[in-house]
Amino acid sequence: GSEGEVVEINLRTTILRTSIDTILTVPNANLVSTPVENWGKRRWRRWQTALHLDLGSNPQAVDTFCDQVMDAIRSNPKTLREEASWCSVDGISAQSIDVGVNLYWDISSSVEEREAREDLVLTIVRLAKDLGLEFHDARIRQSR
């Protein structure tokens, strides 16, 4: 139930620095019987998100949008596993057309991942704007 960066390993304890910058001392006896997941040693990082487009969106524009998002994913030097990446309409609700995005980053740090994700999200927003698509906002009541 504890997680953090390993700061020091001693004979009887392991010292962790948590994400809120506290120090946690874990008895090594606890580590012997518990699996330790090392997030820092991942070969790739998966990112999934759902985009909610306005229900009145032009279907052809939505299709083009999905194709262009996939082109952006494929052409990004920080993505990999193209065969497992996708951008497609997942469903429709009373409020929105739901588009799912799945991709894998070839990135070694969380800072680099955040920067790459920010670049891609802004690209997605630009693509939607260029196609005249708007994202659904549940706070705005639509008049019919």
PDB file of C-alpha atoms in Angstrom:
ATOM      1  CA  GLY A   1       0.000   0.000   0.000  1.00  0.00           C
ATOM      2  CA  SER A   2       3.021   2.319  -0.008  1.00  0.00           C
ATOM      3  CA  GLU A   3       4.729   3.865  -2.962  1.00  0.00           C
ATOM      4  CA  GLY A   4       7.600   6.246  -3.569  1.00  0.00           C
ATOM      5  CA  GLU A   5      11.131   6.596  -4.841  1.00  0.00           C
ATOM      6  CA  VAL A   6      13.695   4.366  -3.148  1.00  0.00           C
ATOM      7  CA  VAL A   7      16.152   6.669  -1.405  1.00  0.00           C
ATOM      8  CA  GLU A   8      18.170   4.141   0.570  1.00  0.00           C
ATOM      9  CA  ILE A   9      18.284   0.389   1.202  1.00  0.00           C
ATOM     10  CA  ASN A  10      19.681  -0.732   4.547  1.00  0.00           C
ATOM     11  CA  LEU A  11      20.074  -4.135   6.143  1.00  0.00           C
ATOM     12  CA  ARG A  12      16.679  -4.034   7.889  1.00  0.00           C
ATOM     13  CA  THR A  13      14.755  -1.170   6.241  1.00  0.00           C
ATOM     14  CA  THR A  14      14.183   0.551   2.915  1.00  0.00           C
ATOM     15  CA  ILE A  15      13.652   4.318   2.873  1.00  0.00           C
ATOM     16  CA  LEU A  16      11.140   5.744   0.354  1.00  0.00           C
ATOM     17  CA  ARG A  17      10.361   9.344  -0.582  1.00  0.00           C
ATOM     18  CA  THR A  18       6.636   9.617  -1.299  1.00  0.00           C
ATOM     19  CA  SER A  19       4.959  11.782  -3.934  1.00  0.00           C
ATOM     20  CA  ILE A  20       4.060  14.315  -1.227  1.00  0.00           C
ATOM     21  CA  ASP A  21       7.748  14.520  -0.215  1.00  0.00           C
ATOM     22  CA  THR A  22       7.542  12.584   3.039  1.00  0.00           C
ATOM     23  CA  ILE A  23      10.003   9.888   4.054  1.00  0.00           C
ATOM     24  CA  LEU A  24       8.624   6.409   4.617  1.00  0.00           C
ATOM     25  CA  THR A  25      10.599   3.664   6.350  1.00  0.00           C
ATOM     26  CA  VAL A  26       9.526   0.186   5.266  1.00  0.00           C
ATOM     27  CA  PRO A  27      10.834  -2.905   7.099  1.00  0.00           C
ATOM     28  CA  ASN A  28      12.546  -5.175   4.575  1.00  0.00           C
ATOM     29  CA  ALA A  29      10.598  -8.100   6.067  1.00  0.00           C
ATOM     30  CA  ASN A  30       7.480  -6.514   4.527  1.00  0.00           C
ATOM     31  CA  LEU A  31       9.142  -6.347   1.116  1.00  0.00           C
ATOM     32  CA  VAL A  32      10.165 -10.008   1.096  1.00  0.00           C
ATOM     33  CA  SER A  33       6.574 -11.241   1.010  1.00  0.00           C
ATOM     34  CA  THR A  34       5.102  -8.401  -1.078  1.00  0.00           C
ATOM     35  CA  PRO A  35       5.597  -7.804  -4.801  1.00  0.00           C
ATOM     36  CA  VAL A  36       7.297  -4.489  -5.580  1.00  0.00           C
ATOM     37  CA  GLU A  37       6.174  -2.778  -8.772  1.00  0.00           C
ATOM     38  CA  ASN A  38       8.863  -0.547 -10.280  1.00  0.00           C
ATOM     39  CA  TRP A  39       7.022   2.061 -12.366  1.00  0.00           C
ATOM     40  CA  GLY A  40      10.275   3.789 -13.309  1.00  0.00           C
ATOM     41  CA  LYS A  41      11.485   0.787 -15.311  1.00  0.00           C
ATOM     42  CA  ARG A  42       8.587   0.641 -17.758  1.00  0.00           C
ATOM     43  CA  ARG A  43       9.507   0.142 -21.425  1.00  0.00           C
ATOM     44  CA  TRP A  44       6.478   2.170 -22.513  1.00  0.00           C
ATOM     45  CA  ARG A  45       3.574   4.071 -21.013  1.00  0.00           C
ATOM     46  CA  ARG A  46      -0.042   3.653 -22.074  1.00  0.00           C
ATOM     47  CA  TRP A  47      -2.382   6.629 -22.354  1.00  0.00           C
ATOM     48  CA  GLN A  48      -6.134   6.368 -22.844  1.00  0.00           C
ATOM     49  CA  THR A  49      -8.679   9.150 -22.917  1.00  0.00           C
ATOM     50  CA  ALA A  50     -12.243   9.774 -24.010  1.00  0.00           C
ATOM     51  CA  LEU A  51     -13.192  12.822 -26.054  1.00  0.00           C
ATOM     52  CA  HIS A  52     -16.810  13.946 -25.939  1.00  0.00           C
ATOM     53  CA  LEU A  53     -17.846  15.761 -29.104  1.00  0.00           C
ATOM     54  CA  ASP A  54     -21.031  17.775 -29.447  1.00  0.00           C
ATOM     55  CA  LEU A  55     -23.982  15.586 -30.425  1.00  0.00           C
ATOM     56  CA  GLY A  56     -24.734  17.795 -33.443  1.00  0.00           C
ATOM     57  CA  SER A  57     -21.292  17.190 -34.976  1.00  0.00           C
ATOM     58  CA  ASN A  58     -21.036  16.417 -38.678  1.00  0.00           C
ATOM     59  CA  PRO A  59     -20.387  12.641 -38.952  1.00  0.00           C
ATOM     60  CA  GLN A  60     -17.919  13.120 -41.838  1.00  0.00           C
ATOM     61  CA  ALA A  61     -15.997  15.686 -39.768  1.00  0.00           C
ATOM     62  CA  VAL A  62     -15.884  13.237 -36.841  1.00  0.00           C
ATOM     63  CA  ASP A  63     -14.530  10.503 -39.132  1.00  0.00           C
ATOM     64  CA  THR A  64     -11.898  12.874 -40.544  1.00  0.00           C
ATOM     65  CA  PHE A  65     -11.025  13.990 -37.003  1.00  0.00           C
ATOM     66  CA  CYS A  66     -10.366  10.386 -35.923  1.00  0.00           C
ATOM     67  CA  ASP A  67      -8.161   9.816 -38.991  1.00  0.00           C
ATOM     68  CA  GLN A  68      -6.189  13.004 -38.322  1.00  0.00           C
ATOM     69  CA  VAL A  69      -5.688  12.166 -34.652  1.00  0.00           C
ATOM     70  CA  MET A  70      -4.324   8.760 -35.714  1.00  0.00           C
ATOM     71  CA  ASP A  71      -2.003  10.508 -38.201  1.00  0.00           C
ATOM     72  CA  ALA A  72      -0.756  12.717 -35.347  1.00  0.00           C
ATOM     73  CA  ILE A  73      -0.146   9.638 -33.184  1.00  0.00           C
ATOM     74  CA  ARG A  74       1.692   7.796 -35.988  1.00  0.00           C
ATOM     75  CA  SER A  75       3.881  10.772 -36.868  1.00  0.00           C
ATOM     76  CA  ASN A  76       4.812  11.552 -33.272  1.00  0.00           C
ATOM     77  CA  PRO A  77       8.387  10.372 -32.606  1.00  0.00           C
ATOM     78  CA  LYS A  78       7.488   9.634 -28.975  1.00  0.00           C
ATOM     79  CA  THR A  79       4.769   7.075 -29.699  1.00  0.00           C
ATOM     80  CA  LEU A  80       5.148   3.395 -30.510  1.00  0.00           C
ATOM     81  CA  ARG A  81       3.097   0.224 -30.924  1.00  0.00           C
ATOM     82  CA  GLU A  82       1.118   1.666 -33.814  1.00  0.00           C
ATOM     83  CA  GLU A  83      -0.813  -1.580 -34.225  1.00  0.00           C
ATOM     84  CA  ALA A  84      -2.225  -1.187 -30.694  1.00  0.00           C
ATOM     85  CA  SER A  85      -3.027   2.519 -30.972  1.00  0.00           C
ATOM     86  CA  TRP A  86      -6.444   3.783 -32.028  1.00  0.00           C
ATOM     87  CA  CYS A  87      -8.788   6.724 -32.238  1.00  0.00           C
ATOM     88  CA  SER A  88     -12.390   5.827 -32.985  1.00  0.00           C
ATOM     89  CA  VAL A  89     -15.987   6.532 -32.116  1.00  0.00           C
ATOM     90  CA  ASP A  90     -16.756   4.418 -29.045  1.00  0.00           C
ATOM     91  CA  GLY A  91     -20.387   5.337 -28.595  1.00  0.00           C
ATOM     92  CA  ILE A  92     -23.095   7.904 -28.488  1.00  0.00           C
ATOM     93  CA  SER A  93     -25.101   9.187 -25.570  1.00  0.00           C
ATOM     94  CA  ALA A  94     -27.905  11.652 -25.101  1.00  0.00           C
ATOM     95  CA  GLN A  95     -25.264  14.350 -24.687  1.00  0.00           C
ATOM     96  CA  SER A  96     -22.269  13.509 -26.886  1.00  0.00           C
ATOM     97  CA  ILE A  97     -20.480  11.482 -29.514  1.00  0.00           C
ATOM     98  CA  ASP A  98     -17.753   9.652 -27.592  1.00  0.00           C
ATOM     99  CA  VAL A  99     -14.355   9.144 -29.209  1.00  0.00           C
ATOM    100  CA  GLY A 100     -11.793   6.887 -27.548  1.00  0.00           C
ATOM    101  CA  VAL A 101      -8.046   7.344 -27.927  1.00  0.00           C
ATOM    102  CA  ASN A 102      -5.421   4.760 -26.980  1.00  0.00           C
ATOM    103  CA  LEU A 103      -1.673   5.042 -27.521  1.00  0.00           C
ATOM    104  CA  TYR A 104       1.693   4.088 -26.095  1.00  0.00           C
ATOM    105  CA  TRP A 105       4.499   6.532 -25.295  1.00  0.00           C
ATOM    106  CA  ASP A 106       8.155   5.599 -25.742  1.00  0.00           C
ATOM    107  CA  ILE A 107       9.180   7.850 -22.869  1.00  0.00           C
ATOM    108  CA  SER A 108      11.354   7.318 -19.819  1.00  0.00           C
ATOM    109  CA  SER A 109      10.185  10.005 -17.372  1.00  0.00           C
ATOM    110  CA  SER A 110       6.906  11.363 -16.061  1.00  0.00           C
ATOM    111  CA  VAL A 111       7.987  14.919 -16.961  1.00  0.00           C
ATOM    112  CA  GLU A 112       8.620  13.897 -20.562  1.00  0.00           C
ATOM    113  CA  GLU A 113       5.285  12.060 -20.617  1.00  0.00           C
ATOM    114  CA  ARG A 114       3.371  15.119 -19.386  1.00  0.00           C
ATOM    115  CA  GLU A 115       5.042  17.316 -22.012  1.00  0.00           C
ATOM    116  CA  ALA A 116       4.296  14.859 -24.831  1.00  0.00           C
ATOM    117  CA  ARG A 117       0.704  14.449 -23.657  1.00  0.00           C
ATOM    118  CA  GLU A 118       0.241  18.232 -23.527  1.00  0.00           C
ATOM    119  CA  ASP A 119       1.542  18.579 -27.096  1.00  0.00           C
ATOM    120  CA  LEU A 120      -0.799  15.851 -28.336  1.00  0.00           C
ATOM    121  CA  VAL A 121      -3.835  17.241 -26.486  1.00  0.00           C
ATOM    122  CA  LEU A 122      -3.247  20.684 -27.982  1.00  0.00           C
ATOM    123  CA  THR A 123      -2.881  19.084 -31.426  1.00  0.00           C
ATOM    124  CA  ILE A 124      -6.217  17.297 -30.886  1.00  0.00           C
ATOM    125  CA  VAL A 125      -7.886  20.587 -29.911  1.00  0.00           C
ATOM    126  CA  ARG A 126      -6.480  22.294 -33.029  1.00  0.00           C
ATOM    127  CA  LEU A 127      -7.677  19.453 -35.270  1.00  0.00           C
ATOM    128  CA  ALA A 128     -11.187  19.642 -33.810  1.00  0.00           C
ATOM    129  CA  LYS A 129     -11.285  23.408 -34.229  1.00  0.00           C
ATOM    130  CA  ASP A 130     -10.071  23.201 -37.849  1.00  0.00           C
ATOM    131  CA  LEU A 131     -12.901  20.752 -38.612  1.00  0.00           C
ATOM    132  CA  GLY A 132     -15.541  22.862 -36.893  1.00  0.00           C
ATOM    133  CA  LEU A 133     -16.011  20.318 -34.102  1.00  0.00           C
ATOM    134  CA  GLU A 134     -16.795  21.314 -30.547  1.00  0.00           C
ATOM    135  CA  PHE A 135     -16.320  19.331 -27.383  1.00  0.00           C
ATOM    136  CA  HIS A 136     -19.434  18.641 -25.329  1.00  0.00           C
ATOM    137  CA  ASP A 137     -19.771  20.688 -22.160  1.00  0.00           C
ATOM    138  CA  ALA A 138     -22.355  19.276 -19.754  1.00  0.00           C
ATOM    139  CA  ARG A 139     -22.492  22.616 -17.931  1.00  0.00           C
ATOM    140  CA  ILE A 140     -24.090  24.304 -20.954  1.00  0.00           C
ATOM    141  CA  ARG A 141     -27.717  23.435 -21.489  1.00  0.00           C
ATOM    142  CA  GLN A 142     -28.607  23.147 -25.159  1.00  0.00           C
ATOM    143  CA  SER A 143     -31.899  24.640 -26.340  1.00  0.00           C
ATOM    144  CA  ARG A 144     -33.848  22.537 -28.780  1.00  0.00           C
TER     145      ARG A 144
END
